Tab-separated table of C-alpha atoms in Angstrom:
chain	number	residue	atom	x	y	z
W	1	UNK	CA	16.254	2.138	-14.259
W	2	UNK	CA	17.048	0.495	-10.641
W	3	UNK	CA	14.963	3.579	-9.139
W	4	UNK	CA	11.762	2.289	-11.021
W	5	UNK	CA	12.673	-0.953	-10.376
W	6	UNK	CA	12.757	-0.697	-6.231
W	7	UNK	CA	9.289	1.649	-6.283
W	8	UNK	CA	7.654	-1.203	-8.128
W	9	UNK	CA	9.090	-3.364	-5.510
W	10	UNK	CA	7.984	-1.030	-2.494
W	11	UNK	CA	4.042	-1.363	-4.148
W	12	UNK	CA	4.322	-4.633	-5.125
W	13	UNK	CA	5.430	-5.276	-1.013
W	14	UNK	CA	2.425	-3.263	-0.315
W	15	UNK	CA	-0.374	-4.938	-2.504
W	16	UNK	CA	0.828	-8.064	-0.789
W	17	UNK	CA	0.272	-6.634	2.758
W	18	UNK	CA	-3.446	-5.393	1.570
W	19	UNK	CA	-4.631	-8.274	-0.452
W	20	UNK	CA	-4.882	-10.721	2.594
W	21	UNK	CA	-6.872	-7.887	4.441
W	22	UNK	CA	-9.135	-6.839	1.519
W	23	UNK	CA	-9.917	-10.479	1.118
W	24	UNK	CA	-10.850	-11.267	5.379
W	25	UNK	CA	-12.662	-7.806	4.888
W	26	UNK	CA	-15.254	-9.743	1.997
W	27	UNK	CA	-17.270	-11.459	4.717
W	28	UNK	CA	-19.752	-9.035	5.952
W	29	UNK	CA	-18.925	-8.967	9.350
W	30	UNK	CA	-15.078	-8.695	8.295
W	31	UNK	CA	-12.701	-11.020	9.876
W	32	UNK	CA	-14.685	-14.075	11.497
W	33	UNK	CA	-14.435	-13.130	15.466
W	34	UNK	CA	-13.207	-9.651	15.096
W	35	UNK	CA	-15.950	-7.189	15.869
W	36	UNK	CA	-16.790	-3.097	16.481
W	37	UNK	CA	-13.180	-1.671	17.996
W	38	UNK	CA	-11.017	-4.069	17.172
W	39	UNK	CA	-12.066	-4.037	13.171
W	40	UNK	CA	-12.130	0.171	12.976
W	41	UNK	CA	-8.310	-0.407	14.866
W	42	UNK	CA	-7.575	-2.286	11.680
W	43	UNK	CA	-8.890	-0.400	9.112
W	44	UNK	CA	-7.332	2.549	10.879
W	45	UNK	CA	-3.789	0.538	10.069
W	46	UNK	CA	-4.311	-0.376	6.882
W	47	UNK	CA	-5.226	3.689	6.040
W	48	UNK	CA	-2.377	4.812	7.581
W	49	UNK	CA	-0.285	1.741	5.618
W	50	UNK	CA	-1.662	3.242	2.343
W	51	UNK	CA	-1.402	6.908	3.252
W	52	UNK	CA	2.574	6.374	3.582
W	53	UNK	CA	2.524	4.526	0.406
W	54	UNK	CA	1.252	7.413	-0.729
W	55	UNK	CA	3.954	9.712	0.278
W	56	UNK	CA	5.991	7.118	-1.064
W	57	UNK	CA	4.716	7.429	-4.956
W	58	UNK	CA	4.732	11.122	-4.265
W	59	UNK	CA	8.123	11.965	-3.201
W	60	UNK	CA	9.530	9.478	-6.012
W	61	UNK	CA	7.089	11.719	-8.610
W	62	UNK	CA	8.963	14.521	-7.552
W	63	UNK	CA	12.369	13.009	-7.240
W	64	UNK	CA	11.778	12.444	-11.001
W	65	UNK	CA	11.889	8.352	-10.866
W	66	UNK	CA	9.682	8.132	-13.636
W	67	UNK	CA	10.876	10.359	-16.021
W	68	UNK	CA	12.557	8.503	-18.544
W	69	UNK	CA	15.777	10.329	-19.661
């Protein structure tokens, strides 16, 4: 049970890292001051941020976290 219980900590951790972004992201020109380079630099982070999340889910999936014994 601790196994399931530190993945939903490592995604909970990582929702809280995206939220603030996703929400500076709403206004059209993203976040107030931050324009062409510097904003693709960003989104560039936050993909690579989710991409090792990513890996994260998978190799717990195949370390059999979730299986329920």
């Amino acid at each position: 049970f601790h196994l399931v219980a530190i993945a939903f900590l490592v995604f909970d951790v990582g929702l809280l890292f995206l939220y603030p972004w996703a929400a500076a992201n709403k206004h059209p020109q993203g976040i107030v001051g931050w324009g062409g380079p510097a904003r693709a630099l960003v989104f560039g982070e936050v993909m690579v941020f989710t991409a090792l999340l990513t890996l994260g889910l998978v190799y717990a999936w195949r370390k059999g976290v979730f299986r329920w014994r």
